[in-house]
mmCIF file of C-alpha atoms in Angstrom:
data_model
loop_
_atom_site.group_PDB
_atom_site.id
_atom_site.type_symbol
_atom_site.label_atom_id
_atom_site.label_comp_id
_atom_site.label_asym_id
_atom_site.label_seq_id
_atom_site.Cartn_x
_atom_site.Cartn_y
_atom_site.Cartn_z
ATOM 1 C CA MET X 1 -16.920 -26.834 2.029
ATOM 2 C CA SER X 2 -17.038 -28.650 -1.424
ATOM 3 C CA LEU X 3 -14.686 -31.315 -2.309
ATOM 4 C CA LYS X 4 -15.262 -30.806 -6.087
ATOM 5 C CA ALA X 5 -13.991 -27.242 -6.613
ATOM 6 C CA LEU X 6 -10.497 -28.205 -7.919
ATOM 7 C CA PRO X 7 -11.421 -28.965 -11.540
ATOM 8 C CA ILE X 8 -13.200 -25.848 -11.838
ATOM 9 C CA LEU X 9 -10.395 -23.883 -10.584
ATOM 10 C CA ILE X 10 -7.780 -25.616 -12.721
ATOM 11 C CA PHE X 11 -9.779 -25.327 -15.938
ATOM 12 C CA ASN X 12 -10.679 -21.654 -15.510
ATOM 13 C CA MET X 13 -7.315 -20.439 -14.303
ATOM 14 C CA GLY X 14 -5.701 -22.518 -17.029
ATOM 15 C CA GLY X 15 -7.843 -20.866 -19.572
ATOM 16 C CA GLU X 16 -6.701 -17.350 -18.432
ATOM 17 C CA MET X 17 -3.066 -18.456 -18.402
ATOM 18 C CA CYS X 18 -3.494 -19.584 -22.028
ATOM 19 C CA TYR X 19 -5.138 -16.308 -22.968
ATOM 20 C CA ILE X 20 -2.204 -14.326 -21.382
ATOM 21 C CA LEU X 21 0.538 -16.195 -22.786
ATOM 22 C CA GLU X 22 -0.930 -16.259 -26.401
ATOM 23 C CA GLN X 23 -1.457 -12.410 -26.297
ATOM 24 C CA ARG X 24 2.256 -11.907 -24.996
ATOM 25 C CA LEU X 25 3.581 -14.341 -27.680
ATOM 26 C CA LYS X 26 1.891 -12.345 -30.196
ATOM 27 C CA ALA X 27 3.039 -8.889 -28.757
ATOM 28 C CA GLN X 28 6.742 -10.144 -28.713
ATOM 29 C CA LYS X 29 6.265 -11.242 -32.388
ATOM 30 C CA VAL X 30 7.578 -14.679 -31.559
ATOM 31 C CA LYS X 31 7.676 -17.074 -34.640
ATOM 32 C CA LYS X 32 4.340 -18.720 -35.084
ATOM 33 C CA GLU X 33 5.891 -22.238 -35.150
ATOM 34 C CA ARG X 34 7.408 -21.980 -31.838
ATOM 35 C CA ALA X 35 4.500 -19.964 -30.408
ATOM 36 C CA HIS X 36 2.053 -22.781 -31.613
ATOM 37 C CA ARG X 37 4.315 -25.332 -29.975
ATOM 38 C CA VAL X 38 4.243 -23.588 -26.823
ATOM 39 C CA MET X 39 0.613 -23.269 -26.525
ATOM 40 C CA ASN X 40 0.098 -26.911 -27.538
ATOM 41 C CA GLU X 41 2.524 -28.387 -25.157
ATOM 42 C CA ILE X 42 0.835 -26.337 -22.297
ATOM 43 C CA VAL X 43 -2.693 -27.297 -23.217
ATOM 44 C CA ALA X 44 -1.620 -30.977 -23.459
ATOM 45 C CA ALA X 45 -0.121 -30.726 -20.017
ATOM 46 C CA ILE X 46 -3.240 -29.369 -18.527
ATOM 47 C CA PHE X 47 -5.605 -31.970 -20.171
ATOM 48 C CA CYS X 48 -3.428 -35.044 -19.690
ATOM 49 C CA SER X 49 -5.570 -37.978 -18.962
ATOM 50 C CA ARG X 50 -3.622 -39.104 -15.888
ATOM 51 C CA PHE X 51 -3.708 -35.698 -14.542
ATOM 52 C CA LEU X 52 -7.455 -35.450 -15.041
ATOM 53 C CA GLU X 53 -8.263 -38.632 -13.446
ATOM 54 C CA GLN X 54 -6.381 -37.541 -10.292
ATOM 55 C CA LEU X 55 -7.907 -33.967 -10.527
ATOM 56 C CA PHE X 56 -11.502 -35.159 -10.396
ATOM 57 C CA GLU X 57 -11.042 -37.099 -7.307
ATOM 58 C CA PRO X 58 -12.911 -35.538 -4.261
ATOM 59 C CA GLN X 59 -10.275 -33.385 -2.466
ATOM 60 C CA GLU X 60 -9.891 -30.084 -0.856
ATOM 61 C CA LEU X 61 -8.345 -27.025 -2.500
ATOM 62 C CA PRO X 62 -4.561 -26.721 -2.093
ATOM 63 C CA SER X 63 -2.900 -23.652 -0.654
ATOM 64 C CA GLN X 64 -2.199 -20.548 -2.837
ATOM 65 C CA PRO X 65 1.634 -21.337 -2.768
ATOM 66 C CA SER X 66 0.999 -24.970 -4.035
ATOM 67 C CA MET X 67 -1.408 -23.823 -6.810
ATOM 68 C CA ARG X 68 1.245 -21.338 -7.961
ATOM 69 C CA LEU X 69 3.877 -24.087 -8.057
ATOM 70 C CA LEU X 70 1.347 -26.302 -9.935
ATOM 71 C CA PHE X 71 0.899 -23.605 -12.717
ATOM 72 C CA GLU X 72 4.542 -22.726 -12.738
ATOM 73 C CA LYS X 73 5.198 -26.433 -13.620
ATOM 74 C CA LEU X 74 2.398 -26.466 -16.235
ATOM 75 C CA ALA X 75 3.906 -23.199 -17.735
ATOM 76 C CA HIS X 76 7.317 -24.777 -17.940
ATOM 77 C CA SER X 77 6.136 -27.961 -19.619
ATOM 78 C CA SER X 78 6.799 -26.418 -22.721
ATOM 79 C CA ILE X 79 10.144 -24.906 -24.283
ATOM 80 C CA MET X 80 9.176 -21.540 -22.750
ATOM 81 C CA ARG X 81 10.964 -20.380 -19.577
ATOM 82 C CA LEU X 82 9.658 -17.561 -17.314
ATOM 83 C CA GLY X 83 11.378 -15.779 -14.643
ATOM 84 C CA GLY X 84 10.207 -15.782 -11.024
ATOM 85 C CA ASN X 85 9.021 -12.207 -11.242
ATOM 86 C CA SER X 86 7.137 -12.883 -14.470
ATOM 87 C CA LEU X 87 5.442 -15.908 -12.999
ATOM 88 C CA ASP X 88 4.439 -13.990 -10.074
ATOM 89 C CA LYS X 89 2.748 -11.330 -12.188
ATOM 90 C CA LEU X 90 1.192 -13.967 -14.592
ATOM 91 C CA TYR X 91 -0.238 -15.996 -11.586
ATOM 92 C CA ASP X 92 -1.671 -12.670 -9.920
ATOM 93 C CA LEU X 93 -3.453 -11.657 -13.179
ATOM 94 C CA MET X 94 -4.837 -15.101 -13.623
ATOM 95 C CA THR X 95 -6.018 -15.077 -10.131
ATOM 96 C CA MET X 96 -7.688 -11.669 -10.179
ATOM 97 C CA MET X 97 -9.531 -12.252 -13.404
ATOM 98 C CA PHE X 98 -11.017 -15.473 -12.288
ATOM 99 C CA LYS X 99 -11.761 -14.189 -8.901
ATOM 100 C CA TYR X 100 -13.783 -11.244 -10.660
ATOM 101 C CA GLN X 101 -15.597 -13.951 -12.761
ATOM 102 C CA VAL X 102 -16.557 -15.881 -9.828
ATOM 103 C CA GLN X 103 -17.653 -12.935 -7.773
ATOM 104 C CA SER X 104 -19.755 -11.663 -10.728
ATOM 105 C CA CYS X 105 -21.761 -14.891 -11.306
ATOM 106 C CA ALA X 106 -25.418 -13.996 -11.315
ATOM 107 C CA SER X 107 -26.125 -17.740 -10.456
ATOM 108 C CA PRO X 108 -24.112 -20.600 -9.084
ATOM 109 C CA ARG X 109 -24.840 -22.225 -12.287
ATOM 110 C CA HIS X 110 -22.954 -19.516 -14.169
ATOM 111 C CA LEU X 111 -19.733 -21.264 -12.951
ATOM 112 C CA LEU X 112 -20.353 -23.906 -15.507
ATOM 113 C CA VAL X 113 -20.909 -21.324 -18.196
ATOM 114 C CA ILE X 114 -17.559 -19.669 -17.364
ATOM 115 C CA THR X 115 -15.869 -22.981 -17.410
ATOM 116 C CA MET X 116 -17.319 -23.833 -20.810
ATOM 117 C CA ASN X 117 -16.204 -20.399 -22.230
ATOM 118 C CA HIS X 118 -12.651 -21.027 -20.915
ATOM 119 C CA LEU X 119 -12.755 -24.502 -22.803
ATOM 120 C CA ASP X 120 -14.119 -22.740 -25.921
ATOM 121 C CA GLY X 121 -10.971 -20.158 -25.562
ATOM 122 C CA ILE X 122 -8.505 -22.889 -25.055
ATOM 123 C CA ARG X 123 -9.562 -24.716 -28.198
ATOM 124 C CA GLN X 124 -8.930 -21.527 -30.139
ATOM 125 C CA VAL X 125 -5.263 -21.478 -29.032
ATOM 126 C CA VAL X 126 -4.577 -25.066 -30.121
ATOM 127 C CA TYR X 127 -3.144 -25.369 -33.433
ATOM 128 C CA ASP X 128 -3.479 -28.414 -35.868
ATOM 129 C CA SER X 129 -3.508 -31.161 -33.094
ATOM 130 C CA PRO X 130 -6.562 -33.359 -33.009
ATOM 131 C CA SER X 131 -4.952 -35.411 -30.172
ATOM 132 C CA ILE X 132 -5.066 -32.302 -27.918
ATOM 133 C CA ASN X 133 -8.648 -31.407 -29.068
ATOM 134 C CA GLY X 134 -9.540 -35.036 -28.103
ATOM 135 C CA GLN X 135 -8.177 -34.440 -24.609
ATOM 136 C CA ILE X 136 -10.351 -31.244 -24.262
ATOM 137 C CA ASP X 137 -13.252 -33.359 -25.246
ATOM 138 C CA HIS X 138 -12.476 -35.861 -22.723
ATOM 139 C CA ALA X 139 -12.329 -33.069 -20.123
ATOM 140 C CA TYR X 140 -15.769 -31.917 -21.306
ATOM 141 C CA CYS X 141 -17.218 -35.284 -20.803
ATOM 142 C CA LEU X 142 -15.856 -35.460 -17.277
ATOM 143 C CA LEU X 143 -17.158 -32.038 -16.436
ATOM 144 C CA SER X 144 -20.721 -33.115 -17.961
ATOM 145 C CA ALA X 145 -20.834 -36.351 -15.780
ATOM 146 C CA ASN X 146 -19.778 -34.706 -12.531
ATOM 147 C CA TYR X 147 -21.130 -31.161 -12.650
ATOM 148 C CA PHE X 148 -24.000 -30.705 -15.107
ATOM 149 C CA SER X 149 -26.549 -32.696 -12.907
ATOM 150 C CA MET X 150 -25.609 -30.702 -9.691
ATOM 151 C CA ASN X 151 -28.393 -28.643 -8.036
ATOM 152 C CA LEU X 152 -27.831 -24.974 -7.161
ATOM 153 C CA THR X 153 -26.907 -25.673 -3.617
ATOM 154 C CA GLN X 154 -23.936 -27.953 -4.586
ATOM 155 C CA LEU X 155 -22.842 -25.285 -7.085
ATOM 156 C CA TYR X 156 -23.303 -22.649 -4.509
ATOM 157 C CA TYR X 157 -20.920 -24.505 -2.045
ATOM 158 C CA ILE X 158 -18.428 -24.892 -4.854
ATOM 159 C CA ARG X 159 -18.627 -21.004 -5.457
ATOM 160 C CA GLN X 160 -18.246 -20.229 -1.852
ATOM 161 C CA ASN X 161 -15.227 -22.505 -1.736
ATOM 162 C CA LEU X 162 -13.567 -20.609 -4.603
ATOM 163 C CA LEU X 163 -14.267 -17.168 -3.101
ATOM 164 C CA ASN X 164 -12.591 -18.414 0.128
ATOM 165 C CA PHE X 165 -9.576 -19.442 -1.793
ATOM 166 C CA PHE X 166 -9.390 -15.951 -3.361
ATOM 167 C CA GLN X 167 -10.126 -14.142 -0.164
ATOM 168 C CA GLY X 168 -6.542 -12.671 0.215
ATOM 169 C CA SER X 169 -5.954 -11.869 -3.363
ATOM 170 C CA ARG X 170 -6.162 -8.187 -4.103
ATOM 171 C CA VAL X 171 -4.033 -7.133 -6.904
ATOM 172 C CA ARG X 172 -5.053 -4.190 -9.069
ATOM 173 C CA VAL X 173 -5.866 -4.904 -12.887
ATOM 174 C CA CYS X 174 -5.757 -1.970 -15.292
ATOM 175 C CA LEU X 175 -8.750 -3.463 -17.231
ATOM 176 C CA LEU X 176 -10.966 -3.530 -14.274
ATOM 177 C CA LEU X 177 -9.901 -0.240 -12.928
ATOM 178 C CA GLN X 178 -10.786 1.490 -16.063
ATOM 179 C CA GLU X 179 -14.196 -0.056 -16.161
ATOM 180 C CA LYS X 180 -14.585 1.114 -12.475
ATOM 181 C CA LEU X 181 -15.232 -2.551 -11.512
ATOM 182 C CA GLN X 182 -12.305 -2.566 -9.066
ATOM 183 C CA ARG X 183 -11.121 -0.047 -6.410
ATOM 184 C CA GLU X 184 -7.640 1.161 -5.689
ATOM 185 C CA ASP X 185 -7.261 -1.084 -2.830
ATOM 186 C CA GLY X 186 -7.833 -4.066 -4.951
ATOM 187 C CA ARG X 187 -11.466 -4.677 -3.934
ATOM 188 C CA PHE X 188 -14.199 -5.259 -6.573
ATOM 189 C CA THR X 189 -17.186 -2.938 -6.720
ATOM 190 C CA VAL X 190 -20.857 -4.117 -6.837
ATOM 191 C CA PRO X 191 -22.689 -2.300 -9.541
ATOM 192 C CA LEU X 192 -26.253 -1.150 -9.265
ATOM 193 C CA LYS X 193 -27.096 -2.676 -12.470
ATOM 194 C CA GLY X 194 -27.124 -6.360 -13.034
ATOM 195 C CA GLU X 195 -28.465 -9.249 -15.154
ATOM 196 C CA LEU X 196 -30.635 -11.783 -13.628
ATOM 197 C CA PRO X 197 -30.233 -15.572 -14.262
ATOM 198 C CA CYS X 198 -32.568 -17.130 -16.735
ATOM 199 C CA GLY X 199 -36.074 -17.830 -15.119
ATOM 200 C CA PHE X 200 -35.727 -15.212 -12.286
ATOM 201 C CA LYS X 201 -38.096 -12.303 -12.270
ATOM 202 C CA LYS X 202 -37.128 -8.736 -11.180
ATOM 203 C CA PRO X 203 -37.250 -8.076 -7.507
ATOM 204 C CA GLY X 204 -39.642 -5.473 -6.055
ATOM 205 C CA ALA X 205 -43.079 -7.421 -5.780
ATOM 206 C CA ILE X 206 -44.543 -8.588 -2.478
ATOM 207 C CA ARG X 207 -47.410 -11.255 -3.012
ATOM 208 C CA HIS X 208 -49.887 -12.008 -0.584
ATOM 209 C CA TYR X 209 -51.594 -15.301 -0.646
ATOM 210 C CA ASN X 210 -54.656 -16.877 1.434
ATOM 211 C CA HIS X 211 -54.747 -20.146 3.177
ATOM 212 C CA ILE X 212 -55.710 -22.109 -0.040
ATOM 213 C CA GLY X 213 -52.763 -20.612 -1.937
ATOM 214 C CA GLN X 214 -54.744 -17.920 -4.003
ATOM 215 C CA LEU X 215 -53.047 -14.503 -4.687
ATOM 216 C CA ILE X 216 -55.207 -11.890 -2.926
ATOM 217 C CA ARG X 217 -53.038 -8.814 -2.990
ATOM 218 C CA GLN X 218 -49.660 -7.641 -4.444
ATOM 219 C CA ASP X 219 -47.507 -4.752 -3.314
ATOM 220 C CA SER X 220 -44.327 -3.299 -4.823
ATOM 221 C CA PHE X 221 -41.311 -1.705 -3.329
ATOM 222 C CA ASP X 222 -38.059 -0.066 -4.783
ATOM 223 C CA PRO X 223 -35.325 -2.788 -4.916
ATOM 224 C CA GLY X 224 -32.604 -0.154 -4.967
ATOM 225 C CA SER X 225 -31.058 -1.529 -8.168
ATOM 226 C CA ILE X 226 -31.810 -1.734 -11.803
ATOM 227 C CA TYR X 227 -32.012 -5.512 -13.019
ATOM 228 C CA THR X 228 -32.589 -6.792 -16.433
ATOM 229 C CA GLU X 229 -34.059 -10.312 -16.980
ATOM 230 C CA ASN X 230 -31.898 -12.668 -19.086
ATOM 231 C CA VAL X 231 -34.122 -14.479 -21.609
ATOM 232 C CA SER X 232 -31.323 -16.624 -23.120
ATOM 233 C CA GLU X 233 -30.657 -19.875 -21.415
ATOM 234 C CA GLU X 234 -27.097 -21.183 -20.367
ATOM 235 C CA ILE X 235 -25.799 -23.299 -23.205
ATOM 236 C CA LEU X 236 -23.552 -26.081 -21.894
ATOM 237 C CA GLU X 237 -23.143 -28.171 -25.059
ATOM 238 C CA LYS X 238 -19.740 -28.864 -26.304
ATOM 239 C CA SER X 239 -19.830 -26.378 -29.101
ATOM 240 C CA ALA X 240 -21.835 -23.283 -28.522
ATOM 241 C CA LYS X 241 -24.141 -22.158 -31.160
ATOM 242 C CA ASN X 242 -23.430 -18.575 -32.467
ATOM 243 C CA ALA X 243 -20.419 -18.296 -30.121
ATOM 244 C CA SER X 244 -22.539 -17.219 -27.202
ATOM 245 C CA ARG X 245 -23.441 -19.232 -24.072
ATOM 246 C CA GLY X 246 -25.507 -16.743 -22.193
ATOM 247 C CA SER X 247 -22.698 -14.820 -20.519
ATOM 248 C CA ASP X 248 -19.425 -13.114 -21.690
ATOM 249 C CA LEU X 249 -17.611 -14.258 -18.395
ATOM 250 C CA GLY X 250 -14.554 -16.615 -19.209
ATOM 251 C CA GLN X 251 -14.111 -15.418 -22.677
ATOM 252 C CA ASN X 252 -10.791 -14.141 -23.981
ATOM 253 C CA ILE X 253 -10.607 -10.368 -23.169
ATOM 254 C CA PHE X 254 -7.073 -10.245 -24.375
ATOM 255 C CA ASP X 255 -8.003 -10.987 -27.976
ATOM 256 C CA GLU X 256 -7.559 -7.598 -29.669
ATOM 257 C CA MET X 257 -9.633 -8.857 -32.546
ATOM 258 C CA GLY X 258 -12.436 -9.962 -30.602
ATOM 259 C CA THR X 259 -15.542 -7.754 -30.128
ATOM 260 C CA ARG X 260 -18.565 -8.259 -27.945
ATOM 261 C CA PRO X 261 -21.599 -6.149 -27.288
ATOM 262 C CA ALA X 262 -21.686 -4.484 -23.911
ATOM 263 C CA THR X 263 -23.867 -6.290 -21.369
ATOM 264 C CA HIS X 264 -22.949 -4.360 -18.323
ATOM 265 C CA LEU X 265 -21.266 -6.628 -15.920
ATOM 266 C CA PHE X 266 -20.685 -9.327 -18.367
ATOM 267 C CA SER X 267 -18.591 -7.370 -20.941
ATOM 268 C CA PHE X 268 -15.230 -5.761 -20.980
ATOM 269 C CA ARG X 269 -13.730 -3.168 -22.921
ATOM 270 C CA LYS X 270 -11.099 -3.849 -25.519
ATOM 271 C CA MET X 271 -7.690 -3.525 -24.101
ATOM 272 C CA SER X 272 -5.171 -1.170 -25.593
ATOM 273 C CA ARG X 273 -1.340 -0.479 -24.734
ATOM 274 C CA ARG X 274 -1.922 3.238 -24.388
ATOM 275 C CA GLU X 275 -4.841 2.859 -21.774
ATOM 276 C CA CYS X 276 -2.696 0.388 -19.470
ATOM 277 C CA MET X 277 -0.202 2.508 -17.902
ATOM 278 C CA ALA X 278 -0.764 2.110 -14.137
ATOM 279 C CA LYS X 279 1.964 0.495 -12.057
ATOM 280 C CA GLU X 280 0.216 -2.630 -11.160
ATOM 281 C CA ASP X 281 -1.522 -3.390 -14.396
ATOM 282 C CA LEU X 282 -1.217 -5.520 -17.479
ATOM 283 C CA GLN X 283 1.830 -3.508 -18.844
ATOM 284 C CA LEU X 284 3.952 -5.397 -16.420
ATOM 285 C CA LEU X 285 3.373 -8.529 -18.439
ATOM 286 C CA GLN X 286 5.108 -7.162 -21.559
ATOM 287 C CA HIS X 287 8.263 -8.682 -20.243
ATOM 288 C CA LEU X 288 6.708 -12.078 -20.619
ATOM 289 C CA VAL X 289 8.288 -14.225 -23.149
ATOM 290 C CA SER X 290 10.890 -11.733 -23.778
ATOM 291 C CA ALA X 291 14.526 -12.210 -24.813
ATOM 292 C CA ASP X 292 16.208 -11.031 -21.600
ATOM 293 C CA ASP X 293 17.684 -12.994 -18.871
ATOM 294 C CA GLU X 294 14.414 -13.569 -16.964
ATOM 295 C CA GLU X 295 12.669 -15.387 -19.740
ATOM 296 C CA GLU X 296 13.524 -17.014 -23.094
ATOM 297 C CA ILE X 297 12.297 -19.450 -25.663
ATOM 298 C CA ASP X 298 14.639 -22.124 -26.566
ATOM 299 C CA ASP X 299 15.720 -21.459 -30.237
ATOM 300 C CA LYS X 300 16.868 -25.153 -30.618
ATOM 301 C CA GLU X 301 13.961 -27.421 -31.502
ATOM 302 C CA GLN X 302 14.346 -30.504 -29.179
ATOM 303 C CA SER X 303 12.684 -33.542 -30.491
ATOM 304 C CA ASP X 304 13.733 -35.793 -27.404
ATOM 305 C CA GLU X 305 11.697 -35.238 -24.397
ATOM 306 C CA ASN X 306 14.545 -36.436 -22.155
ATOM 307 C CA LYS X 307 16.786 -33.532 -23.249
ATOM 308 C CA GLU X 308 13.956 -31.032 -22.328
ATOM 309 C CA LYS X 309 13.842 -32.604 -18.908
ATOM 310 C CA GLU X 310 17.616 -32.493 -18.404
ATOM 311 C CA GLU X 311 17.594 -28.730 -19.571
ATOM 312 C CA GLY X 312 14.918 -27.926 -17.057
ATOM 313 C CA CYS X 313 16.872 -29.661 -14.291
ATOM 314 C CA SER X 314 20.005 -27.856 -15.116
ATOM 315 C CA LYS X 315 18.274 -24.625 -14.881
ATOM 316 C CA LEU X 316 16.819 -25.370 -11.636
ATOM 317 C CA SER X 317 20.403 -26.379 -10.341
ATOM 318 C CA ASP X 318 21.733 -23.113 -11.738
ATOM 319 C CA MET X 319 19.029 -21.075 -9.933
ATOM 320 C CA ASP X 320 19.925 -23.071 -6.715
ATOM 321 C CA SER X 321 23.685 -22.213 -7.112
ATOM 322 C CA VAL X 322 22.790 -18.586 -7.647
ATOM 323 C CA ILE X 323 20.812 -18.519 -4.539
ATOM 324 C CA LYS X 324 23.575 -20.155 -2.487
ATOM 325 C CA LYS X 325 26.151 -17.621 -3.806
ATOM 326 C CA ASP X 326 23.854 -14.815 -2.831
ATOM 327 C CA ASP X 327 23.457 -16.279 0.659
ATOM 328 C CA THR X 328 27.241 -16.582 1.117
ATOM 329 C CA SER X 329 27.976 -13.115 -0.327
ATOM 330 C CA LYS X 330 25.553 -11.703 2.441
ATOM 331 C CA CYS X 331 27.161 -13.697 5.100
ATOM 332 C CA LYS X 332 30.600 -12.337 4.103
ATOM 333 C CA SER X 333 29.310 -8.799 4.298
ATOM 334 C CA VAL X 334 28.650 -9.069 7.970
ATOM 335 C CA THR X 335 31.569 -7.814 9.855
ATOM 336 C CA ASN X 336 30.334 -7.861 13.417
ATOM 337 C CA ARG X 337 30.039 -11.354 14.699
ATOM 338 C CA ILE X 338 28.451 -12.429 17.991
ATOM 339 C CA ARG X 339 29.998 -15.484 19.827
ATOM 340 C CA ILE X 340 27.427 -17.565 21.671
ATOM 341 C CA ASP X 341 28.686 -20.214 24.009
ATOM 342 C CA ALA X 342 26.317 -23.210 23.217
ATOM 343 C CA THR X 343 28.296 -25.735 25.407
ATOM 344 C CA ARG X 344 26.770 -24.844 28.677
ATOM 345 C CA ARG X 345 23.285 -25.796 29.350
ATOM 346 C CA SER X 346 21.355 -25.109 32.535
ATOM 347 C CA ALA X 347 19.229 -27.806 34.192
ATOM 348 C CA GLU X 348 16.020 -25.660 33.459
ATOM 349 C CA ALA X 349 16.712 -25.472 29.765
ATOM 350 C CA MET X 350 17.473 -29.366 29.695
ATOM 351 C CA LYS X 351 14.031 -29.987 31.282
ATOM 352 C CA LEU X 352 12.274 -27.703 28.663
ATOM 353 C CA LEU X 353 14.139 -29.481 25.750
ATOM 354 C CA GLN X 354 13.101 -33.036 27.127
ATOM 355 C CA SER X 355 9.510 -31.879 27.496
ATOM 356 C CA LEU X 356 9.312 -30.668 23.732
ATOM 357 C CA ASP X 357 7.585 -33.137 21.400
ATOM 358 C CA ILE X 358 9.537 -32.727 17.983
ATOM 359 C CA SER X 359 8.015 -35.724 16.346
ATOM 360 C CA GLY X 360 6.680 -34.625 13.053
ATOM 361 C CA PRO X 361 3.856 -35.911 10.973
ATOM 362 C CA ASN X 362 4.208 -39.051 9.103
ATOM 363 C CA GLU X 363 6.631 -38.600 6.106
ATOM 364 C CA SER X 364 4.884 -41.284 4.229
ATOM 365 C CA SER X 365 1.611 -39.519 3.983
ATOM 366 C CA THR X 366 1.027 -37.565 0.696
ATOM 367 C CA THR X 367 -1.467 -34.987 0.145
ATOM 368 C CA HIS X 368 -3.543 -34.596 -3.030
ATOM 369 C CA SER X 369 -1.635 -31.459 -3.959
ATOM 370 C CA GLU X 370 1.664 -33.205 -3.680
ATOM 371 C CA ILE X 371 0.358 -36.124 -5.883
ATOM 372 C CA LEU X 372 -0.773 -33.543 -8.461
ATOM 373 C CA LEU X 373 2.508 -31.812 -8.507
ATOM 374 C CA ASN X 374 4.428 -35.177 -8.743
ATOM 375 C CA MET X 375 2.254 -36.166 -11.525
ATOM 376 C CA VAL X 376 2.769 -32.869 -13.555
ATOM 377 C CA ASP X 377 6.529 -33.560 -13.081
ATOM 378 C CA GLU X 378 6.122 -37.021 -14.681
ATOM 379 C CA ILE X 379 4.152 -35.407 -17.593
ATOM 380 C CA THR X 380 6.637 -32.655 -18.263
#
């Protein structure tokens, strides 16, 4: 169990969210001014200094519902509004893509490479905002101070903690199915070909040493897989040279203009609309940022932040009223009623009630996930 996995989770899943939303904004042909404003506001909320300070405190990972609620608040920190169905699809795709990247790590240290690739991709979706780029630089400094000096054991525990968090997530993704990296039941496949981390030699050799440490004999065996040695080192600098950090994991696979050479497990094929026609694939996200009732982008430019907050609160209250109306309509549709006489209480039932301890937990105690959610509310 590691208490430092949350920043890695937030940055990487936040990067995937930015990739998806930017691609859908382009696909829906949203005006550039509003699309740029949406992306800038979301990135600014993710890398807010107060949020980062709370994020880097040692803490356990929150539950899946809490994490989904956190990203819902981050997505709604802009003028964009998404429906519940679209938010579910967005979160599922974010989850599966990062889960695949974590499982595909050739080394625990590759987690840092994936995170840096996501930070590079987030910088590309920020438009003409030096202040937001400064916030991303501050996040890089925090990552460098807290993670770059970790040994493989510490990073291994972070990776295991992330895998445990994603254990129950099994949503089929068209891109992974086409590359035969995922099965129909949502599980990932383990390829027979893989790339070794830098500095590791190919398996298949048995070396025998004497009592003074001299090599006396060497045998070989078939490892059962084909491995390639990676000669390039992981680049963890703020800006990568030649746009390569030693792994493609974490790069924007939804960028139709982006091309990368095939490197087996670390590359993806370019996505096209014609290829993605399965039921539970990326095609479902075409409804994101559309002009229907589920999601919309506010046409009015709101300069006052208080007006945006009031608008979001009114939408939430309208949603609650709709839910209440649905509940009342369901109750009216029930014709057969069962009458229960709750006035009579037997002695045995009273003893059971008195023996029950209904004292709940201390209401004043607040978890880290609740603190993060409250802080996002203050930011938005």
